[in-house]
Coordinates of C-alpha atoms in Angstrom, one line a residue:
M789 CA 204.6 33.7 10.2
D790 CA 201.5 33.1 8.1
E791 CA 199.1 33.3 11.0
Q792 CA 200.8 36.3 12.5
E793 CA 201.1 37.9 9.1
Q794 CA 204.6 39.0 9.7
M795 CA 208.0 38.1 8.4
D796 CA 210.4 36.7 11.1
P797 CA 213.4 39.0 11.2
A798 CA 215.6 36.0 11.8
I799 CA 214.5 34.6 8.3
I800 CA 215.6 37.9 6.6
R801 CA 218.9 37.8 8.5
G802 CA 219.3 34.2 7.4
L803 CA 218.8 35.1 3.7
F804 CA 221.6 37.7 4.0
D805 CA 223.9 35.4 5.9
A806 CA 223.3 32.7 3.2
G807 CA 224.3 35.1 0.4
L808 CA 220.9 35.1 -1.1
M809 CA 220.3 38.8 -1.1
G810 CA 223.1 39.8 -3.5
I811 CA 223.1 36.8 -5.9
E812 CA 224.0 38.8 -9.1
T813 CA 225.7 41.6 -7.3
P814 CA 229.5 41.8 -8.1
S815 CA 231.9 40.5 -5.4
D816 CA 233.4 43.9 -5.2
F817 CA 230.2 45.0 -3.6
G818 CA 229.8 42.1 -1.3
G819 CA 227.6 39.9 -3.6
A820 CA 227.9 36.4 -4.8
E821 CA 228.4 37.5 -8.4
A822 CA 226.3 34.6 -9.7
S823 CA 224.0 34.4 -12.7
F824 CA 220.3 35.4 -13.2
T825 CA 219.5 31.8 -13.5
S826 CA 221.1 31.3 -10.1
A827 CA 218.7 33.8 -8.7
I828 CA 215.8 32.1 -10.4
L829 CA 216.8 28.8 -8.8
A830 CA 217.0 30.4 -5.4
I831 CA 213.5 31.9 -5.7
E832 CA 212.1 28.6 -6.9
E833 CA 213.6 26.6 -4.1
L834 CA 212.5 29.1 -1.4
A835 CA 208.9 28.9 -2.8
R836 CA 208.7 25.1 -2.3
I837 CA 208.7 25.9 1.3
D838 CA 207.3 29.4 1.7
P839 CA 206.3 31.6 -1.2
S840 CA 206.3 34.7 1.1
V841 CA 210.0 34.2 1.8
S842 CA 210.5 33.6 -1.9
V843 CA 208.9 36.8 -3.1
L844 CA 210.9 38.9 -0.5
C845 CA 214.1 37.4 -2.0
D846 CA 212.7 37.8 -5.5
V847 CA 211.8 41.5 -5.3
H848 CA 215.1 42.4 -3.6
N849 CA 217.2 40.5 -6.2
T850 CA 215.5 40.8 -9.6
L851 CA 214.0 44.3 -9.2
V852 CA 215.9 46.3 -6.6
N853 CA 219.5 45.0 -7.0
T854 CA 219.1 44.9 -10.7
V855 CA 218.1 48.5 -11.0
F856 CA 221.1 49.5 -9.1
R857 CA 223.5 47.3 -11.1
T858 CA 222.0 48.2 -14.5
Y859 CA 221.0 51.9 -14.3
A860 CA 222.5 53.6 -11.1
S861 CA 225.5 55.8 -11.1
R862 CA 228.8 54.4 -9.7
E863 CA 228.4 56.5 -6.6
L864 CA 225.0 55.0 -5.9
Q865 CA 226.2 51.5 -6.6
E866 CA 229.1 52.0 -4.2
E867 CA 226.8 53.4 -1.5
Y868 CA 223.9 51.0 -1.7
L869 CA 224.9 47.7 -3.3
P870 CA 227.1 46.5 -0.3
K871 CA 224.2 47.4 2.1
L872 CA 221.7 45.5 -0.1
A873 CA 223.9 42.5 -0.1
T874 CA 224.6 42.4 3.6
D875 CA 221.8 43.9 5.7
K876 CA 219.4 46.4 4.1
L877 CA 216.2 45.2 2.4
G878 CA 214.9 47.0 -0.6
C879 CA 211.5 47.5 -2.2
F880 CA 210.2 48.8 -5.6
C881 CA 207.6 51.5 -5.5
L882 CA 205.8 51.8 -8.7
S883 CA 202.0 50.9 -8.3
E884 CA 199.5 53.5 -7.0
A885 CA 195.8 53.6 -6.3
G886 CA 195.1 54.7 -9.8
A887 CA 198.1 53.2 -11.4
G888 CA 198.0 49.4 -11.4
S889 CA 198.1 47.7 -14.8
D890 CA 198.3 51.2 -16.3
A891 CA 201.5 51.9 -14.3
F892 CA 202.4 55.1 -16.0
A893 CA 199.3 56.8 -14.9
L894 CA 201.1 57.5 -11.6
Q895 CA 200.5 60.7 -9.8
T896 CA 203.5 60.8 -7.3
R897 CA 205.3 64.1 -7.9
A898 CA 208.9 65.1 -7.8
R899 CA 209.6 68.7 -7.7
R900 CA 213.1 70.1 -8.2
D901 CA 214.3 72.4 -5.4
G902 CA 218.0 73.3 -5.7
D903 CA 220.2 70.3 -5.2
E904 CA 217.1 68.2 -4.1
Y905 CA 213.9 66.8 -5.3
V906 CA 210.8 67.0 -3.1
L907 CA 208.6 64.0 -3.4
D908 CA 204.8 64.0 -2.7
G909 CA 202.3 61.2 -3.2
A910 CA 201.5 57.6 -2.2
K911 CA 202.3 54.1 -3.4
M912 CA 200.2 51.0 -3.0
W913 CA 200.8 47.3 -2.8
I914 CA 204.5 47.7 -2.1
T915 CA 206.1 44.3 -1.3
N916 CA 208.8 44.3 1.4
S917 CA 207.9 47.9 2.4
A918 CA 207.3 47.1 6.2
E919 CA 210.9 45.8 6.6
A920 CA 212.7 47.8 3.9
D921 CA 215.3 50.5 4.4
V922 CA 215.8 51.3 0.6
F923 CA 213.0 52.4 -1.5
L924 CA 213.2 52.8 -5.4
V925 CA 210.4 55.3 -6.1
F926 CA 209.0 56.2 -9.4
A927 CA 207.6 59.8 -9.6
T928 CA 206.9 62.3 -12.4
V929 CA 208.8 65.5 -12.6
D930 CA 206.1 67.0 -14.9
P931 CA 202.6 65.4 -15.4
A932 CA 202.4 67.3 -18.7
L933 CA 205.2 65.1 -20.1
G934 CA 203.3 61.9 -19.5
Y935 CA 205.4 58.9 -19.3
K936 CA 208.5 60.9 -20.3
G937 CA 208.4 62.7 -17.0
I938 CA 208.7 59.6 -14.9
T939 CA 211.9 59.4 -13.0
C940 CA 213.4 56.7 -10.6
F941 CA 214.7 57.9 -7.2
V942 CA 216.6 56.1 -4.4
V943 CA 215.0 57.0 -1.2
D944 CA 216.1 56.0 2.3
R945 CA 213.6 55.3 5.0
S946 CA 215.4 57.8 7.2
M947 CA 214.5 60.6 4.7
G948 CA 211.0 60.6 6.0
V949 CA 209.2 57.7 4.2
K950 CA 206.0 56.7 6.0
V951 CA 205.0 53.1 5.7
A952 CA 201.2 53.3 6.3
K953 CA 198.5 50.7 6.0
K954 CA 199.5 47.1 5.9
E955 CA 197.2 45.0 3.8
R956 CA 195.6 41.9 5.2
K957 CA 195.8 39.4 2.3
L958 CA 194.3 36.1 1.1
G959 CA 197.9 34.6 0.8
I960 CA 201.6 35.3 1.0
R961 CA 200.6 36.8 4.4
A962 CA 204.1 36.9 5.9
S963 CA 205.2 39.1 2.9
S964 CA 204.4 42.7 3.8
T965 CA 202.3 44.6 1.3
C966 CA 201.8 48.2 2.4
Q967 CA 200.9 51.7 1.3
V968 CA 203.9 54.0 1.3
E969 CA 203.5 57.7 1.7
F970 CA 205.8 60.6 0.7
D971 CA 205.0 63.9 2.3
S972 CA 207.5 66.6 1.1
V973 CA 210.3 64.0 1.4
R974 CA 213.6 65.6 0.3
V975 CA 215.8 63.5 -1.9
P976 CA 219.3 64.5 -3.1
A977 CA 219.3 65.2 -6.9
S978 CA 222.3 62.7 -7.0
N979 CA 219.9 60.0 -5.9
V980 CA 218.2 60.0 -9.4
V981 CA 218.7 56.6 -11.0
G982 CA 219.7 56.9 -14.6
E983 CA 218.4 60.1 -16.3
V984 CA 215.5 62.3 -15.3
G985 CA 212.5 61.3 -17.4
R986 CA 213.8 57.7 -18.2
G987 CA 212.1 56.0 -15.3
Y988 CA 209.5 54.4 -17.6
K989 CA 212.3 52.7 -19.5
I990 CA 213.7 51.3 -16.3
A991 CA 210.3 50.1 -15.1
I992 CA 209.4 48.4 -18.4
E993 CA 212.7 46.6 -18.7
I994 CA 213.0 45.6 -15.1
L995 CA 209.6 44.2 -14.9
N996 CA 210.4 41.7 -17.6
E997 CA 213.1 40.2 -15.3
G998 CA 210.7 40.4 -12.4
R999 CA 208.2 38.3 -14.3
V1000 CA 210.6 35.5 -14.7
G1001 CA 211.2 35.7 -11.0
I1002 CA 207.4 35.4 -10.3
A1003 CA 207.2 32.4 -12.7
A1004 CA 210.0 30.8 -10.7
Q1005 CA 208.0 31.5 -7.4
M1006 CA 205.0 29.8 -9.0
V1007 CA 206.9 26.8 -10.2
G1008 CA 208.4 26.3 -6.7
L1009 CA 205.0 26.7 -5.1
A1010 CA 203.5 24.1 -7.4
Q1011 CA 206.4 21.7 -6.8
G1012 CA 206.0 22.3 -3.0
A1013 CA 202.3 21.4 -3.1
F1014 CA 203.0 18.3 -5.3
D1015 CA 205.8 17.1 -3.0
C1016 CA 203.6 17.5 0.0
A1017 CA 200.6 15.6 -1.3
M1018 CA 202.3 12.8 -3.4
P1019 CA 203.6 10.5 -0.5
Y1020 CA 200.1 10.5 1.0
L1021 CA 198.7 8.9 -2.1
F1022 CA 200.9 5.8 -1.5
Q1023 CA 200.1 5.6 2.2
R1024 CA 196.4 6.1 2.2
K1025 CA 194.3 3.0 1.4
Q1026 CA 190.6 2.9 0.3
F1027 CA 188.8 -0.1 -1.0
G1028 CA 191.8 -2.3 -0.3
S1029 CA 194.2 -0.3 -2.6
R1030 CA 196.5 2.7 -2.3
I1031 CA 194.7 5.7 -3.7
G1032 CA 197.7 6.5 -5.8
D1033 CA 197.2 3.2 -7.6
F1034 CA 193.8 4.1 -8.9
Q1035 CA 194.0 5.0 -12.7
A1036 CA 192.0 8.2 -12.2
M1037 CA 194.5 9.4 -9.7
Q1038 CA 197.4 8.2 -11.8
H1039 CA 196.1 10.4 -14.7
Q1040 CA 195.8 13.4 -12.4
Y1041 CA 199.2 13.4 -10.8
A1042 CA 200.9 12.5 -14.1
Q1043 CA 199.3 15.5 -15.8
I1044 CA 200.3 17.9 -13.0
A1045 CA 203.9 16.6 -13.1
V1046 CA 203.9 17.4 -16.8
D1047 CA 202.5 20.8 -16.2
I1048 CA 205.1 21.7 -13.6
E1049 CA 207.9 20.6 -15.7
A1050 CA 206.6 22.6 -18.7
A1051 CA 206.3 25.7 -16.5
R1052 CA 209.8 25.1 -15.2
L1053 CA 211.3 24.9 -18.7
L1054 CA 209.4 28.0 -19.9
T1055 CA 210.9 29.8 -16.9
Y1056 CA 214.4 28.5 -17.4
N1057 CA 214.2 29.4 -21.1
A1058 CA 213.2 33.0 -20.4
A1059 CA 216.1 33.2 -17.9
R1060 CA 218.6 31.7 -20.5
L1061 CA 217.5 34.2 -23.1
K1062 CA 217.9 37.1 -20.6
E1063 CA 221.4 35.9 -19.7
E1064 CA 222.3 35.6 -23.4
Q1065 CA 221.1 39.3 -23.9
K1066 CA 218.5 38.1 -26.4
P1067 CA 214.9 39.5 -26.4
F1068 CA 212.9 37.7 -23.7
A1069 CA 209.9 39.8 -23.0
K1070 CA 207.4 37.5 -24.8
Q1071 CA 209.0 34.4 -23.2
A1072 CA 208.9 36.1 -19.7
A1073 CA 205.2 36.8 -20.2
M1074 CA 204.5 33.2 -21.3
A1075 CA 206.5 31.8 -18.3
K1076 CA 204.6 34.0 -15.7
L1077 CA 201.2 33.3 -17.2
Y1078 CA 201.7 29.5 -17.5
A1079 CA 203.4 29.1 -14.2
S1080 CA 200.7 31.0 -12.3
Q1081 CA 198.1 28.8 -14.0
V1082 CA 200.0 25.6 -13.1
A1083 CA 200.4 26.7 -9.5
E1084 CA 196.6 27.1 -9.2
R1085 CA 196.0 23.7 -10.7
A1086 CA 198.7 21.9 -8.7
S1087 CA 197.8 23.3 -5.4
S1088 CA 194.0 22.8 -5.9
R1089 CA 194.6 19.2 -6.9
A1090 CA 197.0 18.6 -4.0
V1091 CA 194.3 19.7 -1.6
E1092 CA 191.8 17.4 -3.2
W1093 CA 194.1 14.4 -3.3
M1094 CA 194.5 14.6 0.5
G1095 CA 190.8 15.1 1.2
G1096 CA 189.7 16.5 4.5
L1097 CA 193.3 16.5 5.7
G1098 CA 194.4 18.7 2.9
F1099 CA 191.6 21.2 3.9
T1100 CA 193.1 21.6 7.4
R1101 CA 195.9 23.8 8.7
E1102 CA 197.8 20.7 9.7
L1103 CA 199.5 20.7 6.4
P1104 CA 200.8 23.5 4.2
L1105 CA 198.5 22.6 1.3
E1106 CA 195.8 25.1 2.2
K1107 CA 198.5 27.8 2.4
F1108 CA 199.9 26.9 -1.0
Y1109 CA 196.4 27.1 -2.3
R1110 CA 195.9 30.6 -0.9
D1111 CA 199.4 31.7 -1.9
C1112 CA 199.1 30.7 -5.5
K1113 CA 196.4 33.3 -6.5
I1114 CA 198.7 36.2 -6.3
G1115 CA 200.7 34.8 -9.3
A1116 CA 197.9 35.8 -11.6
I1117 CA 197.9 39.4 -10.2
Y1118 CA 201.2 41.0 -9.3
E1119 CA 204.0 42.1 -11.6
G1120 CA 201.5 42.1 -14.5
T1121 CA 198.1 40.4 -14.4
S1122 CA 197.4 37.4 -16.5
N1123 CA 195.4 39.6 -18.9
I1124 CA 198.4 41.9 -19.3
Q1125 CA 200.6 38.9 -20.0
L1126 CA 198.1 37.7 -22.7
Q1127 CA 198.1 41.2 -24.1
T1128 CA 201.9 41.3 -24.2
I1129 CA 202.1 38.0 -25.9
A1130 CA 199.5 38.9 -28.4
K1131 CA 201.4 42.1 -29.3
F1132 CA 204.5 40.1 -30.1
L1133 CA 202.7 37.6 -32.2
T1134 CA 201.0 40.4 -34.1
K1135 CA 204.4 41.9 -34.9
E1136 CA 205.7 38.5 -36.0
Y1137 CA 202.7 37.5 -38.3
Q1138 CA 201.1 40.7 -39.6
D1139 CA 201.8 41.7 -43.3

């Protein structure tokens, strides 16, 4: 899948069949009715093998399903949650060419026309968009209102959504990342999620959950790279000794093991706070920031530990190394996480 830069449809089908695409969805809607931590564990475990599959599951669960469960009307829940739990993939359309870290600078417009809204604009960097049937689209009903005009809409691919350019990426290549275009796409007014003008609130709150999901993906990636490299250290001999027995090597893999565990506990703690309905935005930012840093260190070290073999495509280490970089970019860059953490610390300690 990585070399073809395409997700195998059988993998997506397998995720649905395994019950991994409606982890928190109530059983009345065909879901597993499990916890947020259960979703985080699934994302982590999938990433140990393939972070592309992990992020597909992550976005579908922590962003798309959660928006429907938390903010959508009962009618929208009844229509879409069973589909999203059984056979329809979803995606989250927020970013635009001029609205990345400054997400609320978006220009996609939604114009009211009777019982419908007409959507015009384009989204970029949309995960899952090549395979998705359900699109959560953020658009403004009035640019003059600023962020208070942003509204979230449920849009079916059949309504006229055009999935355009597919990005060719450094890593997570099997995960589709495309531009999505809306050219006078008509959406029923009943497909507004929550209230008109409250889309900014949905985006802010939901991305906190999404950041915990990305942290879990990075923890799983780091663990996968570590697990791949470690046995080799006790098989390969140089200068008459196993390379894993050299003190310099022992210090390196011991430190990486500590780093992975620390990132995991930061992630689980953020998930715990979310489940207890306590504030967790700072902890989510900390978890995502640190887990992405650990993923880079762990995958880089793992390549080095295996020498020339680690640099080849014979093993997944070079893929883990390429895949890890996205952790510092999507769902809030590392600088945005630092800024978020600093804001909370300022509130705690000023005056």
